[in-house]
mmCIF file of C-alpha atoms in Angstrom:
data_model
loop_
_atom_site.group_PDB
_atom_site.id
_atom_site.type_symbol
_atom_site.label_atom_id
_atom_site.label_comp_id
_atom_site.label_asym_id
_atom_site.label_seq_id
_atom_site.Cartn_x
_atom_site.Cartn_y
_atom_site.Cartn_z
ATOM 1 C CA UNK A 1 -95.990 21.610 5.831
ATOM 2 C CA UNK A 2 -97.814 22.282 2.635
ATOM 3 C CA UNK A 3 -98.138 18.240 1.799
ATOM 4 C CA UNK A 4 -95.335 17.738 -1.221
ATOM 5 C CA UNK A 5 -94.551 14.245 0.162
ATOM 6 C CA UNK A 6 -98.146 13.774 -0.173
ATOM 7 C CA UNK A 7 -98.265 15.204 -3.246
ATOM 8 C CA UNK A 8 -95.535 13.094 -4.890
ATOM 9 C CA UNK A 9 -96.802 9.878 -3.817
ATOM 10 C CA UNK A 10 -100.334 10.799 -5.233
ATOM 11 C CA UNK A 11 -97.899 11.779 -8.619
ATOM 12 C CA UNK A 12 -96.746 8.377 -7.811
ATOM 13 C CA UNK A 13 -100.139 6.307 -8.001
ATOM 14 C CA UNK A 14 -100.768 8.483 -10.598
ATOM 15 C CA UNK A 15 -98.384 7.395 -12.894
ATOM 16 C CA UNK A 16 -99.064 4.061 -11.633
ATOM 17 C CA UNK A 17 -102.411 4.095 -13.088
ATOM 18 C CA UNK A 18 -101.024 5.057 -16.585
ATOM 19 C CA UNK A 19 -98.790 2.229 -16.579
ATOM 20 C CA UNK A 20 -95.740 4.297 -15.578
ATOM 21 C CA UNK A 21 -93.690 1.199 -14.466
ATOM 22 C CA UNK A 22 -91.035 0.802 -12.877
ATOM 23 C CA UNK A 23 -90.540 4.313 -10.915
ATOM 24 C CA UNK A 24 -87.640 5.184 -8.787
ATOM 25 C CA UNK A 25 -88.232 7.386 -5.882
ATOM 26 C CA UNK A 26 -85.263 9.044 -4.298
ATOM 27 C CA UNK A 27 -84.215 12.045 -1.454
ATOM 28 C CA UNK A 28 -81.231 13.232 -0.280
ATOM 29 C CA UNK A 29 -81.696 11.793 3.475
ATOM 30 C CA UNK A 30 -83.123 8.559 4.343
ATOM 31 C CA UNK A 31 -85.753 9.864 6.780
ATOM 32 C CA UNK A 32 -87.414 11.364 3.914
ATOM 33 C CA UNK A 33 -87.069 7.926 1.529
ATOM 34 C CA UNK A 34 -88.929 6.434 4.512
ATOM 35 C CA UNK A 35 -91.310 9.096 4.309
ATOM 36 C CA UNK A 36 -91.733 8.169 0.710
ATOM 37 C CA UNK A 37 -91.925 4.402 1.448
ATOM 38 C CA UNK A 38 -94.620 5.057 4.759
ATOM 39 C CA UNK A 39 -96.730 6.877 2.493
ATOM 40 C CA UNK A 40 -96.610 4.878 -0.841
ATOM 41 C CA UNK A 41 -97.423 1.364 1.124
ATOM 42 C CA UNK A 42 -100.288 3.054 2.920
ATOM 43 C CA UNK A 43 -101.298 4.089 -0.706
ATOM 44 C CA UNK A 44 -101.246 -0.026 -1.802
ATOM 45 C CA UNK A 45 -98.233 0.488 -3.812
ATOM 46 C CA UNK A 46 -95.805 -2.273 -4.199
ATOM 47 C CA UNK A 47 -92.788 -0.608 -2.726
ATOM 48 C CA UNK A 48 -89.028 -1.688 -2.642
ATOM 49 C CA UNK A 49 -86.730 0.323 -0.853
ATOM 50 C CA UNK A 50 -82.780 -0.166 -0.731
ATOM 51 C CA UNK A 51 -80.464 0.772 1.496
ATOM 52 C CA UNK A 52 -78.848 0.565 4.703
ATOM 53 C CA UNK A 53 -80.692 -1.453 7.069
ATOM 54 C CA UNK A 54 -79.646 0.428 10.061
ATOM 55 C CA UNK A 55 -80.944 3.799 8.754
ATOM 56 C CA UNK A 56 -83.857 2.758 7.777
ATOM 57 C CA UNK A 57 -87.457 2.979 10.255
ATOM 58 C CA UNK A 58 -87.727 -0.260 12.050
ATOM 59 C CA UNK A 59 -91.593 0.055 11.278
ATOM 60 C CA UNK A 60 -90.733 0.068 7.685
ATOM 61 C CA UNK A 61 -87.761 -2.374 7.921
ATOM 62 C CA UNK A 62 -90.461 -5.332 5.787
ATOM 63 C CA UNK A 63 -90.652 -2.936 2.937
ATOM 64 C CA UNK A 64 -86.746 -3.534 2.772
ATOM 65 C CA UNK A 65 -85.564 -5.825 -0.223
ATOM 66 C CA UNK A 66 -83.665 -8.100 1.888
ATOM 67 C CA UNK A 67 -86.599 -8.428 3.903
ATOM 68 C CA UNK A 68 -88.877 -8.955 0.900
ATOM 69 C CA UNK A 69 -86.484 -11.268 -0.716
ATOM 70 C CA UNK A 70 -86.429 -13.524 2.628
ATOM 71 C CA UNK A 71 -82.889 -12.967 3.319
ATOM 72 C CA UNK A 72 -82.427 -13.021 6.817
ATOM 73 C CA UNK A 73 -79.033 -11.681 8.579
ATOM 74 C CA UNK A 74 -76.824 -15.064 8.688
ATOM 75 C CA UNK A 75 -78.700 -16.796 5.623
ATOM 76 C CA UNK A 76 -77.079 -19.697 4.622
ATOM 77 C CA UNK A 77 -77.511 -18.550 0.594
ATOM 78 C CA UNK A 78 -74.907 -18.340 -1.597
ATOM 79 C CA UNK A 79 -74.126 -14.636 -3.063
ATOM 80 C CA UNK A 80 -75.566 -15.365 -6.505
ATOM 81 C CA UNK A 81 -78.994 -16.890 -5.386
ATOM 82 C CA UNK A 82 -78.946 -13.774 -2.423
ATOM 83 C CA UNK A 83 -78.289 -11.528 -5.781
ATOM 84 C CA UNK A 84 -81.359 -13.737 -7.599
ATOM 85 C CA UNK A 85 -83.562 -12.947 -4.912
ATOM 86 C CA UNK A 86 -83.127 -9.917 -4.845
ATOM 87 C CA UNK A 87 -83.458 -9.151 -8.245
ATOM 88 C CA UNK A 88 -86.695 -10.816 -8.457
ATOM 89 C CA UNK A 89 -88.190 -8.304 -5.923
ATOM 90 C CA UNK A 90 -87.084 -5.095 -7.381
ATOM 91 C CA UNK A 91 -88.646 -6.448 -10.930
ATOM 92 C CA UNK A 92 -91.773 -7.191 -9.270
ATOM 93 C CA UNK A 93 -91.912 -3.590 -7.259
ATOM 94 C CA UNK A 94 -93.729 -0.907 -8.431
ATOM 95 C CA UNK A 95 -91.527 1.592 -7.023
ATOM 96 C CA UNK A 96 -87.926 1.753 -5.962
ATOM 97 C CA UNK A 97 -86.921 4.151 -3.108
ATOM 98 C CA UNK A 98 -83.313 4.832 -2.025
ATOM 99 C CA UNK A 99 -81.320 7.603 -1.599
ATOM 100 C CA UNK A 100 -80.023 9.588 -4.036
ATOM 101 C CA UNK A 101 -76.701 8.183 -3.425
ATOM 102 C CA UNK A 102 -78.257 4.163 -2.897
ATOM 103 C CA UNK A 103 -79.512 5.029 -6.453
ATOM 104 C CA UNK A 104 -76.419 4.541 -7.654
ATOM 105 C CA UNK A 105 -76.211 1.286 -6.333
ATOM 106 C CA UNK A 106 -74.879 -1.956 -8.104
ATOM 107 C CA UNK A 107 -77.992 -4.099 -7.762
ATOM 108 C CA UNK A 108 -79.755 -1.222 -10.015
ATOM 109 C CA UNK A 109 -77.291 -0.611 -12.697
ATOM 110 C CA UNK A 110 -79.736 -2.988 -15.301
ATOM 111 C CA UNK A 111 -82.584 -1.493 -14.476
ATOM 112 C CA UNK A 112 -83.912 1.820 -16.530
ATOM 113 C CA UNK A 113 -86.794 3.440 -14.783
ATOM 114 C CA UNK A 114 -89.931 5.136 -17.379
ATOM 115 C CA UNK A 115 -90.325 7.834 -14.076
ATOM 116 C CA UNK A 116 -88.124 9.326 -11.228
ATOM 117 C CA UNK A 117 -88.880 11.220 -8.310
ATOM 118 C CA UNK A 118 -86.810 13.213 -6.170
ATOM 119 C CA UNK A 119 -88.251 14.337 -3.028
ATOM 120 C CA UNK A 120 -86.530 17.176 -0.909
ATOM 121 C CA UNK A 121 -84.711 18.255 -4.029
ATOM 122 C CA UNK A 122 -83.494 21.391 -3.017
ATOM 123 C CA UNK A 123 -81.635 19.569 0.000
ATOM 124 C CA UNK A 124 -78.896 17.779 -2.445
ATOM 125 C CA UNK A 125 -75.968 19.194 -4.296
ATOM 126 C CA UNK A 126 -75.830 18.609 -8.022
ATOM 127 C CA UNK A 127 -73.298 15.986 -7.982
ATOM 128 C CA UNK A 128 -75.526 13.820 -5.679
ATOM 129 C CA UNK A 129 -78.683 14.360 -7.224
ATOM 130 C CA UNK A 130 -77.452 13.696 -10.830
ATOM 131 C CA UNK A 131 -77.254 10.197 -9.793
ATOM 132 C CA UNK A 132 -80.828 9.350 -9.877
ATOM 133 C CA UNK A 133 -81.123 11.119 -12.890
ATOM 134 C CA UNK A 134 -78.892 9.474 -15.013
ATOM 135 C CA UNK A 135 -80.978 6.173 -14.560
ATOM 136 C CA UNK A 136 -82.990 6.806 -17.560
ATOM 137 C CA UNK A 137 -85.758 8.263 -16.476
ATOM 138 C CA UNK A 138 -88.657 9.404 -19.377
ATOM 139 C CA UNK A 139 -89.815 11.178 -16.988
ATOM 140 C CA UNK A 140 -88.621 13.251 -14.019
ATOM 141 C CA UNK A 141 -90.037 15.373 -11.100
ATOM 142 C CA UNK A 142 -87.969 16.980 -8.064
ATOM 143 C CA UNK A 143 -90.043 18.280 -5.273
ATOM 144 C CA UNK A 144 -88.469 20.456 -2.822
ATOM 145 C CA UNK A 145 -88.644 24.402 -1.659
ATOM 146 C CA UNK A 146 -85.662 26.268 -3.043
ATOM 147 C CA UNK A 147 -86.838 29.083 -0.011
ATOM 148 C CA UNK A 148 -86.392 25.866 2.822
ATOM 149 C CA UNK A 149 -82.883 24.569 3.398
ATOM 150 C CA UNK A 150 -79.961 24.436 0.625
ATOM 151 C CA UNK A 151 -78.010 21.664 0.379
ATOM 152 C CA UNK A 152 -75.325 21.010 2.955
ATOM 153 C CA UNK A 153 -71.783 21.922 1.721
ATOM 154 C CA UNK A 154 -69.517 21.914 4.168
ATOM 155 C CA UNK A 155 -65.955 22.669 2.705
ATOM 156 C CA UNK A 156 -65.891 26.777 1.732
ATOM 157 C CA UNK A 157 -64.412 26.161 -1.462
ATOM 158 C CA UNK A 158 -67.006 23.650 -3.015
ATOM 159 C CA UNK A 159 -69.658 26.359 -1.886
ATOM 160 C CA UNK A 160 -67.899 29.272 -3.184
ATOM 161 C CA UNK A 161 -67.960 26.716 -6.710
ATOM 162 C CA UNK A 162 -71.305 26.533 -7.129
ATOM 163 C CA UNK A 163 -72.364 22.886 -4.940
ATOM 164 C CA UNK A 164 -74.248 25.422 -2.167
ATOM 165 C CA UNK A 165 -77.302 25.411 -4.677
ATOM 166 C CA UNK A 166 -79.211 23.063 -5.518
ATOM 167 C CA UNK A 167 -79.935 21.919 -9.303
ATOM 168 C CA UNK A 168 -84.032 22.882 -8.112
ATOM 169 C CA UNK A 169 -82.855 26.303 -7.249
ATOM 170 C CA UNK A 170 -80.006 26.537 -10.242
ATOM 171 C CA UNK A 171 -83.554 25.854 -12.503
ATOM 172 C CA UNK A 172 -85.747 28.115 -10.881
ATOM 173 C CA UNK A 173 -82.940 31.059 -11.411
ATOM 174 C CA UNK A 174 -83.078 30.003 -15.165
ATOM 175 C CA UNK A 175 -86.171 30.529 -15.354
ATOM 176 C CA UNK A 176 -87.915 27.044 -15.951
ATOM 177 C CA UNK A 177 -91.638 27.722 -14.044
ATOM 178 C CA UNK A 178 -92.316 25.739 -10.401
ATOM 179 C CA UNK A 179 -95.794 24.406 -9.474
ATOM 180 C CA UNK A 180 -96.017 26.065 -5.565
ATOM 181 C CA UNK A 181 -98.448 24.055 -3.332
ATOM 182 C CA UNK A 182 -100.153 27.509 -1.077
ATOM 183 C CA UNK A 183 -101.698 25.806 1.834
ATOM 184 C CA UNK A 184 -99.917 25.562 5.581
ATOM 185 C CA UNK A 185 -100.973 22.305 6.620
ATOM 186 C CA UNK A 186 -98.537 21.900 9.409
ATOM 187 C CA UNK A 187 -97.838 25.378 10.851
ATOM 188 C CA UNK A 188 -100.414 27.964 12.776
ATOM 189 C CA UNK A 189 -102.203 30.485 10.629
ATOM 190 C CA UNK A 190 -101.003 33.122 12.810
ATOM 191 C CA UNK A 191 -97.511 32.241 12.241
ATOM 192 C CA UNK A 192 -97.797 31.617 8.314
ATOM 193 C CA UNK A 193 -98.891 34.738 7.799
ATOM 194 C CA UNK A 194 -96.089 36.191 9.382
#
């Protein structure tokens, strides 16, 4: 409740307005890509985002590439003008959200992004969030709350390896220095201060 998802898409338009181009905005669960996507269309950024249609918001379901692209479910196109299509949308976007693991994707292995964004960093293991990473990225910047909720591991013996924590958290314990937002925008006063 202290406004990082606002505060990465205003890092968002403001690499925009330095010609950062194209950006790729990522999180470890799909409701918080659509938070991404919500916020940076209401914000007048051209948005892409790829993924599953059926996880995805039906509000936000036009910001989809398919839906973009005018690919409709049954379209009579052939796979490479569907692929063509496509492609032309994501090169005219702005910004690129999936999930950490859509950023792996096929339809993005050409493309090398000058900024990344990972939102709800602390929520992914390493493996998973590694994959936005490796996109080429000049630039990259993982929000998240190492203090909030770790990533979900669910077999005992890739916790007890290390894939419980988060690459945030494994940075913070190494030292490297976080920017902390301070105000409680979403919870009581009464109960922050507790």
């Amino acid at each position: 409740g202290t406004g990082k998802t606002h505060t990465a898409v205003a890092l968002v338009q403001m690499w925009l307005r330095n010609r950062t181009c194209p950006i790729l905005c990522t999180s470890d669960s799909n409701i918080a890509v659509d938070n991404l996507v919500d916020g940076l269309s209401r914000a007048g950024v051209r948005v892409a985002r790829i993924g599953r249609p059926e996880a995805v918001r039906q509000d936000l379901m036009q910001y989809m590439v398919e839906s973009i692209a005018g690919i409709e479910p049954g379209c009579s196109w052939s796979k490479d003008q569907q692929y063509q299509a496509v492609n032309g949308v994501l090169r005219r976007a702005e910004v690129i959200c999936a999930t950490c693991a859509g950023a792996g994707s096929d339809i993005l292995e050409r493309f090398s992004f000058q900024a990344c964004l990972i939102d709800e960093a602390t929520q992914a293991c390493e493996p998973e969030i590694l994959i936005p990473i490796v996109t080429g990225a000049k630039q990259l910047v993982m929000v998240g709350d190492h203090c909030q909720l770790p990533p979900v591991v669910m077999s005992k013996e890739a916790a007890k390896a290390g894939l419980g924590t988060s690459l945030f958290e494994r940075l913070i314990l190494r030292g490297v220095k976080a920017q902390r937002l301070t105000v409680q925008y979403r919870m009581h006063p009464c109960l922050s201060e507790f």
